[in-house]
CSV table of C-alpha atoms and ligand atoms in Angstrom, one decimal:
chain,number,residue,atom,x,y,z
A,849,MET,CA,6.8,-43.6,-9.9
A,850,LEU,CA,8.6,-40.6,-8.4
A,851,ASP,CA,12.4,-40.9,-8.7
A,852,LEU,CA,14.0,-39.3,-5.6
A,853,SER,CA,17.3,-38.4,-7.2
A,854,THR,CA,15.4,-36.6,-10.0
A,855,LEU,CA,13.4,-34.8,-7.3
A,856,HIS,CA,16.5,-33.7,-5.5
A,857,SER,CA,18.1,-32.3,-8.6
A,858,VAL,CA,14.9,-30.5,-9.6
A,859,VAL,CA,14.6,-28.9,-6.2
A,860,GLU,CA,18.3,-27.9,-6.1
A,861,GLN,CA,18.1,-26.5,-9.7
A,862,SER,CA,14.9,-24.5,-9.1
A,863,TYR,CA,16.4,-23.1,-5.9
A,864,ARG,CA,19.6,-22.1,-7.6
A,865,GLU,CA,17.9,-20.6,-10.6
A,866,PHE,CA,15.1,-18.6,-8.8
A,867,GLY,CA,16.1,-18.5,-5.1
A,868,GLN,CA,17.5,-14.9,-5.5
A,869,ALA,CA,15.4,-13.7,-8.4
A,870,PRO,CA,15.1,-9.9,-8.4
A,871,GLY,CA,12.0,-7.8,-7.8
A,872,GLY,CA,9.4,-7.3,-5.1
A,873,ALA,CA,9.5,-5.8,-1.6
A,874,ASN,CA,8.7,-7.1,1.9
A,875,ALA,CA,5.1,-6.4,3.2
A,876,ASP,CA,5.4,-3.2,5.2
A,877,TYR,CA,1.8,-2.7,6.5
A,878,ILE,CA,2.7,-5.2,9.3
A,879,PRO,CA,5.8,-3.6,10.9
A,880,PHE,CA,7.3,-7.0,12.0
A,881,LEU,CA,7.4,-8.2,8.3
A,882,ALA,CA,9.1,-5.1,7.0
A,883,ASN,CA,12.2,-6.0,9.1
A,884,ILE,CA,12.7,-9.6,7.9
A,885,PRO,CA,15.9,-9.9,5.9
A,886,SER,CA,14.8,-9.9,2.2
A,887,ASP,CA,17.5,-12.3,1.0
A,888,LEU,CA,16.1,-15.3,3.0
A,889,SER,CA,14.9,-18.0,0.6
A,890,ALA,CA,14.0,-21.7,0.8
A,891,LEU,CA,12.3,-24.4,-1.2
A,892,ALA,CA,10.9,-27.8,-0.1
A,893,VAL,CA,9.0,-30.8,-1.3
A,894,VAL,CA,7.3,-33.3,1.0
A,895,THR,CA,5.9,-36.3,-0.9
A,896,ALA,CA,2.8,-38.3,-0.1
A,897,ASN,CA,5.2,-41.1,1.1
A,898,GLY,CA,6.9,-38.8,3.5
A,899,ASP,CA,10.1,-38.1,1.6
A,900,VAL,CA,11.5,-34.6,2.4
A,901,ILE,CA,13.7,-32.7,-0.1
A,902,SER,CA,14.7,-29.1,0.6
A,903,ALA,CA,17.2,-26.3,-0.3
A,904,GLY,CA,18.2,-22.9,1.1
A,905,ASP,CA,17.3,-21.4,4.5
A,906,ILE,CA,15.3,-24.4,5.5
A,907,HIS,CA,15.6,-23.8,9.3
A,908,TYR,CA,14.3,-20.3,9.2
A,909,ARG,CA,10.8,-19.9,10.7
A,910,PHE,CA,8.6,-17.3,8.8
A,911,ALA,CA,5.1,-15.9,9.4
A,912,ILE,CA,2.3,-18.1,8.1
A,913,GLU,CA,0.0,-15.2,7.5
A,914,SER,CA,-2.7,-15.9,4.9
A,915,ILE,CA,-1.7,-19.5,4.5
A,916,SER,CA,-3.3,-20.0,8.0
A,917,LYS,CA,-6.7,-19.5,6.3
A,918,VAL,CA,-6.3,-23.0,4.7
A,919,CYS,CA,-5.9,-24.6,8.2
A,920,THR,CA,-8.9,-22.8,9.7
A,921,LEU,CA,-11.0,-23.7,6.7
A,922,ALA,CA,-10.0,-27.3,7.2
A,923,LEU,CA,-11.2,-27.2,10.8
A,924,ALA,CA,-14.4,-25.4,9.9
A,925,LEU,CA,-15.1,-28.2,7.3
A,926,GLU,CA,-14.3,-30.9,9.9
A,927,ASP,CA,-16.7,-29.1,12.4
A,928,TRP,CA,-19.6,-28.4,10.1
A,929,GLY,CA,-19.2,-30.2,6.8
A,930,ALA,CA,-18.9,-28.8,3.3
A,931,GLN,CA,-22.5,-27.8,2.7
A,932,THR,CA,-22.7,-25.5,5.8
A,933,VAL,CA,-19.3,-23.9,5.0
A,934,GLN,CA,-20.4,-23.2,1.5
A,935,GLN,CA,-23.6,-21.7,2.6
A,936,LYS,CA,-22.2,-19.6,5.4
A,937,ILE,CA,-18.9,-18.5,3.7
A,938,GLY,CA,-19.0,-19.4,0.0
A,939,ALA,CA,-16.5,-20.9,-2.4
A,940,ASP,CA,-16.0,-18.3,-5.1
A,941,ALA,CA,-13.3,-15.8,-6.0
A,942,THR,CA,-14.1,-12.2,-5.0
A,943,GLY,CA,-12.0,-10.8,-7.9
A,944,MET,CA,-10.8,-8.1,-5.4
A,945,PRO,CA,-7.9,-7.6,-3.0
A,946,PHE,CA,-7.7,-10.0,0.0
A,947,ASN,CA,-9.0,-7.4,2.5
A,948,SER,CA,-11.6,-5.8,0.3
A,949,VAL,CA,-14.6,-4.3,2.0
A,950,MET,CA,-16.1,-3.6,-1.4
A,951,ALA,CA,-16.3,-7.3,-2.1
A,952,LEU,CA,-18.5,-7.7,1.0
A,953,GLU,CA,-20.7,-4.8,0.1
A,954,LEU,CA,-21.3,-6.1,-3.4
A,955,HIS,CA,-22.5,-9.5,-2.2
A,956,GLY,CA,-24.9,-8.7,0.6
A,957,GLY,CA,-22.2,-9.1,3.2
A,958,LYS,CA,-21.4,-12.7,2.3
A,959,PRO,CA,-17.6,-13.2,2.3
A,960,LEU,CA,-17.6,-15.6,-0.8
A,961,SER,CA,-14.2,-17.2,-0.1
A,962,PRO,CA,-12.7,-18.6,3.1
A,963,LEU,CA,-9.3,-17.6,1.7
A,964,VAL,CA,-9.8,-13.8,1.8
A,965,ASN,CA,-9.7,-11.9,5.1
A,966,ALA,CA,-13.5,-11.6,5.5
A,967,GLY,CA,-14.1,-15.3,4.8
A,968,ALA,CA,-11.2,-16.3,7.1
A,969,ILE,CA,-12.5,-14.2,10.0
A,970,ALA,CA,-15.9,-15.8,9.4
A,971,SER,CA,-14.2,-19.3,9.4
A,972,ALA,CA,-12.5,-18.5,12.7
A,973,SER,CA,-15.9,-17.5,14.2
A,974,LEU,CA,-17.5,-20.8,13.0
A,975,ILE,CA,-15.0,-23.0,14.8
A,976,LYS,CA,-16.8,-24.9,17.6
A,977,ALA,CA,-15.4,-23.5,20.9
A,978,GLU,CA,-16.2,-22.8,24.5
A,979,ASN,CA,-14.3,-19.5,24.7
A,980,THR,CA,-11.6,-17.5,23.0
A,981,GLU,CA,-8.7,-19.7,24.2
A,982,ASP,CA,-10.4,-22.9,23.2
A,983,ARG,CA,-11.1,-21.4,19.7
A,984,TRP,CA,-7.4,-20.4,19.4
A,985,ASN,CA,-6.1,-23.7,20.7
A,986,ARG,CA,-8.2,-25.7,18.3
A,987,ILE,CA,-7.0,-23.6,15.3
A,988,LEU,CA,-3.3,-23.8,16.4
A,989,GLY,CA,-3.9,-27.6,16.9
A,990,MET,CA,-5.0,-27.9,13.3
A,991,GLN,CA,-1.9,-26.0,12.0
A,992,ARG,CA,0.2,-28.4,14.1
A,993,LYS,CA,-1.5,-31.6,12.9
A,994,LEU,CA,-1.4,-30.5,9.3
A,995,GLY,CA,2.2,-29.2,9.4
A,996,SER,CA,4.3,-29.9,12.6
A,997,PRO,CA,4.0,-29.8,16.4
A,998,GLN,CA,6.8,-27.1,16.3
A,999,ILE,CA,4.4,-24.5,14.9
A,1000,LYS,CA,4.1,-21.7,17.5
A,1001,LEU,CA,2.7,-18.2,18.0
A,1002,SER,CA,5.3,-15.4,17.7
A,1003,SER,CA,4.4,-12.9,20.4
A,1004,PRO,CA,6.3,-10.0,18.8
A,1005,LEU,CA,4.6,-10.7,15.4
A,1006,ASN,CA,1.2,-11.1,17.1
A,1007,GLU,CA,1.6,-7.8,18.9
A,1008,SER,CA,2.7,-6.1,15.7
A,1009,GLU,CA,-0.4,-7.3,14.0
A,1010,GLN,CA,-2.9,-6.8,16.8
A,1011,SER,CA,-1.8,-3.1,17.1
A,1012,THR,CA,-2.3,-2.4,13.4
A,1013,ASN,CA,-5.3,-4.6,12.4
A,1014,PHE,CA,-7.9,-1.8,12.3
A,1015,HIS,CA,-9.1,-2.7,8.8
A,1016,ASN,CA,-9.7,-6.4,9.8
A,1017,ARG,CA,-11.6,-5.2,12.9
A,1018,ALA,CA,-13.9,-3.2,10.6
A,1019,ILE,CA,-14.4,-6.3,8.4
A,1020,ALA,CA,-15.4,-8.3,11.5
A,1021,TRP,CA,-18.1,-5.8,12.4
A,1022,LEU,CA,-19.4,-5.6,8.8
A,1023,LEU,CA,-19.7,-9.4,8.8
A,1024,TYR,CA,-21.5,-9.3,12.1
A,1025,SER,CA,-23.9,-6.6,10.8
A,1026,SER,CA,-24.8,-8.7,7.8
A,1027,GLY,CA,-25.3,-11.9,9.8
A,1028,TYR,CA,-22.2,-13.8,8.5
A,1029,LEU,CA,-20.2,-13.9,11.8
A,1030,TYR,CA,-20.8,-16.6,14.4
A,1031,CYS,CA,-19.1,-15.4,17.6
A,1032,ASP,CA,-18.2,-12.1,19.1
A,1033,PRO,CA,-16.6,-10.0,16.3
A,1034,MET,CA,-13.6,-8.9,18.3
A,1035,GLU,CA,-13.0,-12.5,19.5
A,1036,ALA,CA,-13.0,-13.6,15.8
A,1037,CYS,CA,-10.6,-10.9,14.8
A,1038,ASP,CA,-8.3,-11.5,17.7
A,1039,VAL,CA,-8.1,-15.3,17.0
A,1040,TYR,CA,-7.8,-14.7,13.2
A,1041,THR,CA,-4.9,-12.3,13.9
A,1042,ARG,CA,-3.2,-14.9,16.2
A,1043,GLN,CA,-3.6,-17.6,13.5
A,1044,CYS,CA,-1.7,-15.4,11.1
A,1045,SER,CA,1.1,-14.8,13.6
A,1046,THR,CA,2.5,-18.3,13.9
A,1047,LEU,CA,6.0,-19.2,12.5
A,1048,LEU,CA,6.9,-22.3,10.5
A,1049,THR,CA,9.6,-23.6,8.3
A,1050,THR,CA,9.4,-24.2,4.6
A,1051,VAL,CA,9.4,-28.0,5.2
A,1052,GLU,CA,6.6,-27.7,7.7
A,1053,LEU,CA,4.6,-25.8,5.0
A,1054,ALA,CA,5.3,-28.4,2.4
A,1055,THR,CA,4.1,-31.0,5.0
A,1056,MET,CA,0.8,-29.2,5.1
A,1057,GLY,CA,0.6,-29.5,1.4
A,1058,ALA,CA,1.5,-33.2,1.5
A,1059,THR,CA,-1.3,-33.8,4.1
A,1060,LEU,CA,-3.7,-32.2,1.6
A,1061,ALA,CA,-2.2,-34.3,-1.2
A,1062,THR,CA,-2.9,-37.6,0.6
A,1063,GLY,CA,-6.5,-36.8,1.2
A,1064,GLY,CA,-5.9,-35.9,4.9
A,1065,ILE,CA,-3.1,-38.1,6.3
A,1066,ASN,CA,0.0,-36.3,7.4
A,1067,PRO,CA,2.7,-38.4,5.8
A,1068,LEU,CA,5.3,-37.6,8.5
A,1069,SER,CA,3.2,-38.2,11.6
A,1070,LYS,CA,1.0,-40.8,9.8
A,1071,GLU,CA,-2.1,-39.3,11.6
A,1072,ARG,CA,-5.4,-38.9,9.7
A,1073,VAL,CA,-6.0,-35.2,10.2
A,1074,LEU,CA,-8.9,-34.6,7.7
A,1075,SER,CA,-11.8,-36.5,6.3
A,1076,PRO,CA,-11.0,-37.5,2.7
A,1077,ASP,CA,-14.3,-35.8,1.6
A,1078,ASN,CA,-13.0,-32.4,2.8
A,1079,THR,CA,-9.6,-32.2,1.0
A,1080,PRO,CA,-11.1,-31.7,-2.5
A,1081,ARG,CA,-13.1,-28.7,-1.2
A,1082,ILE,CA,-10.0,-27.1,0.3
A,1083,LEU,CA,-8.1,-27.6,-2.9
A,1084,ALA,CA,-11.0,-26.2,-4.9
A,1085,ASP,CA,-11.0,-23.1,-2.7
A,1086,MET,CA,-7.2,-22.8,-3.1
A,1087,THR,CA,-7.6,-22.9,-6.9
A,1088,MET,CA,-10.3,-20.2,-6.8
A,1089,GLU,CA,-8.6,-17.7,-4.4
A,1090,GLY,CA,-5.3,-19.0,-3.2
A,1091,LEU,CA,-3.0,-16.5,-4.8
A,1092,TYR,CA,-5.2,-13.4,-4.2
A,1093,ASP,CA,-6.3,-11.7,-7.4
A,1094,THR,CA,-3.8,-13.6,-9.6
A,1095,SER,CA,-5.3,-17.0,-8.7
A,1096,GLY,CA,-6.4,-17.3,-12.3
A,1097,ASP,CA,-3.0,-16.5,-13.7
A,1098,TRP,CA,-1.5,-19.1,-11.4
A,1099,ALA,CA,-4.0,-21.8,-12.6
A,1100,TYR,CA,-3.2,-20.8,-16.2
A,1101,THR,CA,0.6,-21.0,-15.8
A,1102,VAL,CA,1.0,-23.6,-13.1
A,1103,GLY,CA,-2.3,-25.5,-12.9
A,1104,LEU,CA,-2.0,-26.5,-9.2
A,1105,PRO,CA,-4.0,-25.4,-6.2
A,1106,GLY,CA,-1.9,-23.0,-4.2
A,1107,LYS,CA,-1.9,-20.6,-1.3
A,1108,SER,CA,0.4,-17.7,-0.5
A,1109,GLY,CA,0.8,-15.3,2.4
A,1110,VAL,CA,2.3,-11.9,2.9
A,1111,GLY,CA,5.0,-13.4,5.1
A,1112,GLY,CA,6.6,-14.7,1.8
A,1113,GLY,CA,5.4,-18.3,2.0
A,1114,ILE,CA,3.7,-20.1,-0.8
A,1115,LEU,CA,2.3,-23.6,-1.1
A,1116,ALA,CA,1.1,-25.7,-4.0
A,1117,VAL,CA,-0.4,-29.2,-3.9
A,1118,VAL,CA,-0.1,-32.0,-6.4
A,1119,PRO,CA,-3.0,-34.2,-5.4
A,1120,GLY,CA,-1.9,-37.8,-4.6
A,1121,VAL,CA,1.7,-36.8,-5.0
A,1122,MET,CA,3.3,-34.0,-3.0
A,1123,GLY,CA,3.3,-30.6,-1.4
A,1124,ILE,CA,5.7,-28.0,-2.8
A,1125,ALA,CA,6.5,-25.0,-0.6
A,1126,ALA,CA,8.8,-22.0,-0.9
A,1127,PHE,CA,9.6,-18.9,1.2
A,1128,SER,CA,11.2,-15.6,0.4
A,1129,PRO,CA,9.9,-12.2,1.7
A,1130,PRO,CA,9.8,-9.9,-1.3
A,1131,LEU,CA,6.2,-9.7,-2.6
A,1132,ASP,CA,4.8,-8.6,-5.9
A,1133,ASP,CA,2.1,-5.9,-6.0
A,1134,ILE,CA,-0.6,-8.4,-5.3
A,1135,GLY,CA,1.0,-9.9,-2.2
A,1136,ASN,CA,2.6,-13.1,-3.6
A,1137,SER,CA,6.3,-14.0,-3.0
A,1138,VAL,CA,8.2,-13.2,-6.2
A,1139,ARG,CA,10.8,-15.9,-5.8
A,1140,GLY,CA,8.4,-18.3,-4.1
A,1141,GLN,CA,6.1,-18.3,-7.1
A,1142,LYS,CA,9.1,-18.9,-9.5
A,1143,MET,CA,10.6,-21.7,-7.4
A,1144,VAL,CA,7.3,-23.6,-7.0
A,1145,ALA,CA,6.4,-23.1,-10.6
A,1146,SER,CA,9.8,-24.4,-11.7
A,1147,VAL,CA,9.5,-27.6,-9.7
A,1148,ALA,CA,5.9,-28.2,-10.9
A,1149,ASN,CA,6.7,-27.4,-14.6
A,1150,THR,CA,9.9,-29.4,-14.7
A,1151,LEU,CA,8.2,-32.4,-13.2
A,1152,GLY,CA,5.2,-32.0,-15.5
A,1153,TYR,CA,2.6,-31.6,-12.7
A,1154,ASN,CA,-0.4,-29.7,-13.9
A,1155,LEU,CA,-4.0,-30.7,-13.0
A,1156,TYR,CA,-5.3,-29.6,-16.3
A,1157,LYS,CA,-2.9,-31.7,-18.4
A,1158,SER,CA,-4.3,-34.8,-20.0
B,2172,LIG,N1,-2.5,-11.0,8.8
B,2172,LIG,C1,-2.6,-10.5,7.4
B,2172,LIG,C2,-3.8,-9.7,7.3
B,2172,LIG,O1,-4.8,-10.0,7.8
B,2172,LIG,C3,-2.6,-11.6,6.5
B,2172,LIG,C4,-2.7,-11.2,5.0
B,2172,LIG,C5,-2.2,-12.1,4.0
B,2172,LIG,O2,-1.2,-12.9,4.2
B,2172,LIG,O3,-2.8,-12.1,2.9
B,2172,LIG,O4,-3.8,-8.6,6.6
């Protein structure tokens, strides 16, 4: 049984110890992200019972970025089922950077993972939709159901990304040429870029993790968001590719499915128990929040949560 006062002190302690850890730099290839104050920092746990424990800049809304890939994958699984998603996108690590074109070229144009840019653009294209706005609204709807109804698009962030996303546009066309894209390529890239441009708090991110931890019921809204058959697939994908090309190191040192984004957010899931989320903008060379990784790892390690432990 989880003791709430222990949980409070572990969150406080992990935030105090690692919330301002040195090192890293804001992402600068998206101009909006380069200007976010680097000293912002927050840590939150949401349990499967709906308890919320948090520390730091918990009201600050940051860019979801790559963590949005988890939500769109969830919707693709709900729309099509696990077998189709595995066949059309894949469930393996690419072993290469998140926006690698080489990874596509080496595998006949198949993206391999829904948690790298190519696979995420393919996931966005798979969503059942009448038109672009319908596709976007369904994806935003899934972010809100998993996390919170307060999650919204940031127009300045979206404009900053849409005016610099040339590499992702190229990826969309490559996917199209190899038969792994399922709507108009520029529609898929536009919607993918919007899904990365929403803002959320660290508690809302931890709520997404808690919804995955319960097998698909959001513990705050009590709504069933995902079929229980789909959450193990999402967690498996997060284990394989959630922390870019250091996903293996994360599994080795922390042992929990995770996902990070270049906005500085990071999420880990303890199945059946909780979501643990952190935010702080400075990233390591791979694209993971330096402080976020340390804060989340500290909570998990201190509480003894590691999937590979007997
Ligand atoms: N919008 C970013 C991109 O597509 C997200 C990258 C990330 O967080 O990994 O480059």
